[in-house]
Amino acid sequence: MSVTVKDEARPVPAEDDAIVRARELNLSFGYHHVLKDIDLDIPRGRVVGLVGESGSGKSTLAKAIVGINRISSGSLTVAGAELARAKRRARHALYRRIQYIPQDPYSSLDPRRTIAQTLAEAFDPKSANPRSHAEEIAAVLESVQLPASVAERYPHEFSGGQRQRIAIARALAVGAELFVADEITSALDVSVQAEIIRLLARLREGDAEHSMIFITHNLAVAQAVCDDIVVMRAGRIVEVGELDRVFAAPQADYTRTLLDSVPGGKGFKLS
């Protein structure tokens, strides 16, 4: 497999054009301080990888961004709205603009609903009628390389890779501006990982409207998918930058340790 996902011609957006902005963000569970003094801008139209060893805080930060985890202090602004200050209706509208894709989306797909029913609700939550949205459902399934016929099936009838495609289709159907993909390839075998990465590459072609936070512990996958990289350790950000620069000349000792731990060492390629 040879994958090139990054668009080298895609400009880096200006600092004030951030889809996510965190300032002095802290998050604790009881007495356990999980995220510490997070300062981060995620530009629109980019794929930003969150990497680090297990327990570094990657998923905790991602779940704060999508509103699953509530921050303890600091500020978190998503799509121009500060989450802590947003009223209930505003938060509800905001969450349709952000889609969280978990490692195994089976738990987030209603087992009692067909894929058509799930996608119809994504297109129009007030009137989730699969017949009314049949053309849109077929089109969004085609965009993730699934035939329209799968719309009448239920989540348990699909493999892990197919469920990931359906989760991506649902995010597209909602019209989200920001996708948060949490280890979406880690539970898949290598060939299916390759298929999902190729799919993300194809969806990104000519697309400057969508942004993605891509959480992974696999640096080779990050290299194939991401424009920028955020390295986390023990709840703190230790390095941020364009992926090629960080991988070629890491500034933090921890980043160098992560890169050196990959088979082949620094300069490895996904193949």
Coordinates of C-alpha atoms in Angstrom, one line a residue:
M1 CA 0.0 0.0 0.0
S2 CA 1.2 3.5 -0.9
V3 CA -0.9 6.3 0.4
T4 CA -0.5 10.1 0.0
V5 CA -3.2 11.9 1.8
K6 CA -1.7 15.3 2.5
D7 CA -2.3 18.1 0.0
E8 CA 1.0 20.0 -0.1
A9 CA -0.6 22.9 -1.9
R10 CA -3.3 23.4 0.8
P11 CA -2.4 26.7 2.6
V12 CA -2.1 26.9 6.3
P13 CA -5.1 29.1 7.5
A14 CA -4.4 32.3 9.5
E15 CA -4.2 32.0 13.2
D16 CA -7.5 33.8 13.7
D17 CA -9.3 31.2 11.4
A18 CA -9.3 28.4 14.0
I19 CA -12.1 25.8 14.2
V20 CA -11.0 25.0 17.7
R21 CA -9.1 27.2 20.2
A22 CA -8.2 26.2 23.7
R23 CA -6.6 28.5 26.2
E24 CA -5.2 27.4 29.6
L25 CA -7.6 24.4 29.4
N26 CA -7.6 22.1 32.4
L27 CA -9.7 19.0 33.0
S28 CA -9.9 16.9 36.1
F29 CA -11.9 13.7 37.0
G30 CA -12.3 14.1 40.8
Y31 CA -8.8 14.6 42.1
H32 CA -7.1 13.3 39.0
H33 CA -5.8 16.1 36.9
V34 CA -6.0 14.8 33.3
L35 CA -5.4 17.8 31.0
K36 CA -3.0 20.5 32.1
D37 CA -2.7 24.0 30.7
I38 CA -3.7 23.2 27.1
D39 CA -3.1 26.0 24.6
L40 CA -4.0 24.9 21.1
D41 CA -5.4 26.3 17.8
I42 CA -6.7 23.9 15.2
P43 CA -7.0 25.7 11.8
R44 CA -10.0 25.2 9.5
G45 CA -9.5 22.9 6.6
R46 CA -6.6 20.9 8.1
V47 CA -6.3 17.4 9.5
V48 CA -4.6 17.6 12.9
G49 CA -3.2 14.5 14.5
L50 CA -3.2 14.0 18.2
V51 CA -0.5 11.5 19.1
G52 CA 1.1 10.1 22.2
E53 CA 1.2 7.0 24.3
S54 CA -1.9 5.5 26.0
G55 CA -3.0 7.7 28.8
S56 CA -1.5 10.9 27.4
G57 CA -4.8 12.7 27.2
K58 CA -5.6 12.5 23.5
S59 CA -9.1 11.1 23.7
T60 CA -9.9 13.1 26.8
L61 CA -9.1 16.3 24.9
A62 CA -11.1 15.2 21.9
K63 CA -14.1 14.4 24.0
A64 CA -13.9 17.8 25.6
I65 CA -14.0 19.4 22.1
V66 CA -17.1 17.5 21.2
G67 CA -18.8 18.2 24.5
I68 CA -18.6 14.8 26.1
N69 CA -16.1 15.9 28.8
R70 CA -16.6 19.2 30.6
I71 CA -13.5 21.2 31.2
S72 CA -12.6 22.3 34.7
S73 CA -11.0 25.7 33.9
G74 CA -9.8 27.8 31.0
S75 CA -11.6 28.3 27.8
L76 CA -12.6 26.2 24.8
T77 CA -14.0 27.7 21.7
V78 CA -15.3 25.5 18.9
A79 CA -16.6 26.9 15.6
G80 CA -16.7 30.4 17.1
A81 CA -18.7 29.4 20.2
E82 CA -17.3 29.2 23.7
L83 CA -18.7 25.9 25.0
A84 CA -18.9 26.9 28.7
R85 CA -21.0 30.0 27.9
A86 CA -23.2 28.6 25.1
K87 CA -26.8 28.2 26.0
R88 CA -28.5 24.8 25.6
R89 CA -30.0 25.5 22.2
A90 CA -26.8 27.0 20.9
R91 CA -24.8 24.0 22.1
H92 CA -27.3 21.6 20.4
A93 CA -26.9 23.5 17.1
L94 CA -23.1 23.5 17.5
Y95 CA -23.0 19.7 18.1
R96 CA -24.5 19.1 14.7
R97 CA -21.5 20.9 13.3
I98 CA -19.1 18.5 15.1
Q99 CA -19.2 14.8 14.6
Y100 CA -17.3 12.3 16.8
I101 CA -16.4 9.0 15.2
P102 CA -15.3 6.5 17.9
Q103 CA -13.0 3.5 17.5
D104 CA -15.9 1.1 17.0
P105 CA -19.0 3.0 15.9
Y106 CA -21.2 0.0 16.5
S107 CA -22.0 1.4 20.0
S108 CA -23.1 4.7 18.4
L109 CA -25.3 3.1 15.7
D110 CA -28.8 2.3 17.0
P111 CA -29.1 -1.5 16.5
R112 CA -32.8 -1.2 16.0
R113 CA -32.6 1.2 13.1
T114 CA -31.6 0.5 9.5
I115 CA -28.7 2.5 8.0
A116 CA -31.3 4.4 5.9
Q117 CA -33.1 5.4 9.1
T118 CA -29.9 6.5 10.7
L119 CA -28.8 8.6 7.7
A120 CA -32.3 10.1 7.3
E121 CA -32.1 11.3 10.8
A122 CA -28.7 12.8 10.1
F123 CA -30.1 14.7 7.1
D124 CA -33.2 15.9 8.9
P125 CA -33.6 15.1 12.6
K126 CA -37.1 16.6 12.7
S127 CA -38.5 14.5 9.9
A128 CA -36.3 11.4 9.6
N129 CA -38.0 9.8 6.6
P130 CA -35.8 7.5 4.6
R131 CA -38.0 7.7 1.5
S132 CA -37.8 11.4 1.4
H133 CA -34.1 11.3 1.5
A134 CA -33.5 8.2 -0.6
E135 CA -31.4 10.0 -3.2
E136 CA -29.3 11.8 -0.6
I137 CA -28.8 8.5 1.3
A138 CA -27.7 6.7 -1.9
A139 CA -25.3 9.5 -2.7
V140 CA -23.6 9.7 0.7
L141 CA -23.2 5.9 0.8
E142 CA -21.6 6.0 -2.6
S143 CA -19.2 8.7 -1.4
V144 CA -17.9 6.2 1.2
Q145 CA -17.8 3.4 -1.4
L146 CA -20.9 1.5 -0.2
P147 CA -23.8 0.5 -2.5
A148 CA -27.2 2.0 -1.9
S149 CA -28.6 -1.5 -1.2
V150 CA -26.9 -1.5 2.3
A151 CA -29.3 1.2 3.4
E152 CA -31.9 -1.4 4.3
R153 CA -29.5 -3.4 6.6
Y154 CA -28.8 -3.1 10.3
P155 CA -25.5 -2.3 12.0
H156 CA -24.8 -5.9 13.2
E157 CA -24.7 -7.0 9.6
F158 CA -21.5 -5.1 8.8
S159 CA -17.8 -5.6 9.4
G160 CA -15.8 -3.1 11.5
G161 CA -14.4 -1.4 8.4
Q162 CA -17.9 -1.1 6.9
R163 CA -19.2 0.4 10.1
Q164 CA -16.5 3.0 10.0
R165 CA -17.6 3.9 6.5
I166 CA -21.2 4.3 7.7
A167 CA -20.0 6.5 10.6
I168 CA -18.2 8.7 8.1
A169 CA -21.3 8.8 5.9
R170 CA -23.4 9.9 8.9
A171 CA -20.9 12.7 9.6
L172 CA -21.1 13.8 6.0
A173 CA -24.9 13.6 6.1
V174 CA -25.1 15.9 9.1
G175 CA -23.0 18.5 7.2
A176 CA -20.4 18.7 10.0
E177 CA -17.6 21.2 9.8
L178 CA -15.3 19.2 12.2
F179 CA -14.8 15.5 12.4
V180 CA -13.2 14.0 15.5
A181 CA -11.9 10.6 14.6
D182 CA -10.8 8.6 17.7
E183 CA -8.5 5.8 16.8
I184 CA -10.8 4.8 13.9
T185 CA -8.2 2.5 12.3
S186 CA -6.7 0.9 15.3
A187 CA -9.1 -2.0 15.6
L188 CA -8.9 -2.8 11.9
D189 CA -6.5 -5.2 10.1
V190 CA -3.9 -3.6 7.9
S191 CA -5.7 -4.0 4.6
V192 CA -8.9 -2.4 6.0
Q193 CA -6.8 0.4 7.6
A194 CA -5.5 1.1 4.1
E195 CA -9.0 1.2 2.7
I196 CA -10.1 3.7 5.3
I197 CA -7.0 5.9 4.8
R198 CA -7.6 5.9 1.0
L199 CA -11.2 6.9 1.6
L200 CA -10.2 9.8 3.8
A201 CA -7.7 10.8 1.1
R202 CA -10.4 10.8 -1.6
L203 CA -12.9 12.7 0.5
R204 CA -10.3 15.4 1.2
E205 CA -9.5 16.1 -2.5
G206 CA -10.4 19.7 -3.2
D207 CA -12.1 20.0 0.2
A208 CA -11.2 23.1 2.3
E209 CA -14.5 23.2 4.2
H210 CA -14.0 20.3 6.6
S211 CA -11.5 20.0 9.4
M212 CA -10.5 16.8 11.2
I213 CA -8.9 15.9 14.5
F214 CA -7.4 12.5 14.0
I215 CA -6.4 10.6 17.1
T216 CA -3.9 7.8 16.7
H217 CA -1.1 6.0 18.4
N218 CA 0.2 4.8 15.0
L219 CA 2.7 7.4 13.8
A220 CA 2.8 5.8 10.3
V221 CA -0.9 6.3 10.0
A222 CA -0.6 9.9 11.2
Q223 CA 2.1 10.5 8.6
A224 CA -0.3 9.3 5.9
V225 CA -3.3 11.2 7.1
C226 CA -2.4 14.4 8.9
D227 CA -1.3 17.9 7.9
D228 CA -0.2 18.9 11.4
I229 CA 0.7 17.1 14.5
V230 CA 0.1 17.6 18.2
V231 CA 2.2 15.5 20.5
M232 CA 0.8 14.9 24.0
R233 CA 2.4 13.4 27.1
A234 CA 0.8 13.0 30.6
G235 CA -2.0 15.5 29.8
R236 CA 0.2 18.2 28.4
I237 CA 1.1 19.3 24.8
V238 CA 4.9 18.9 24.3
E239 CA 5.1 19.7 20.6
V240 CA 2.9 21.2 17.8
G241 CA 3.7 21.9 14.2
E242 CA 3.4 20.8 10.6
L243 CA 3.8 17.1 10.4
D244 CA 6.7 17.0 8.0
R245 CA 8.7 19.5 10.1
V246 CA 8.0 17.7 13.4
F247 CA 8.8 14.3 12.0
A248 CA 12.0 15.5 10.3
A249 CA 13.3 17.7 13.1
P250 CA 11.5 17.0 16.4
Q251 CA 12.2 19.6 19.1
A252 CA 11.0 17.6 22.1
D253 CA 12.8 14.6 23.5
Y254 CA 9.6 12.8 23.9
T255 CA 8.7 13.3 20.2
R256 CA 12.1 11.9 19.3
T257 CA 11.5 8.9 21.5
L258 CA 8.2 8.2 19.9
L259 CA 9.7 8.4 16.4
D260 CA 12.6 6.2 17.3
S261 CA 10.3 3.6 18.6
V262 CA 8.7 3.1 15.2
P263 CA 10.2 0.2 13.2
G264 CA 12.6 1.8 10.8
G265 CA 13.1 4.8 13.0
K266 CA 12.8 8.5 11.9
G267 CA 11.9 8.9 8.3
F268 CA 9.7 5.7 8.2
K269 CA 7.0 5.5 5.6
L270 CA 3.6 3.7 5.5
S271 CA 3.9 1.0 2.9

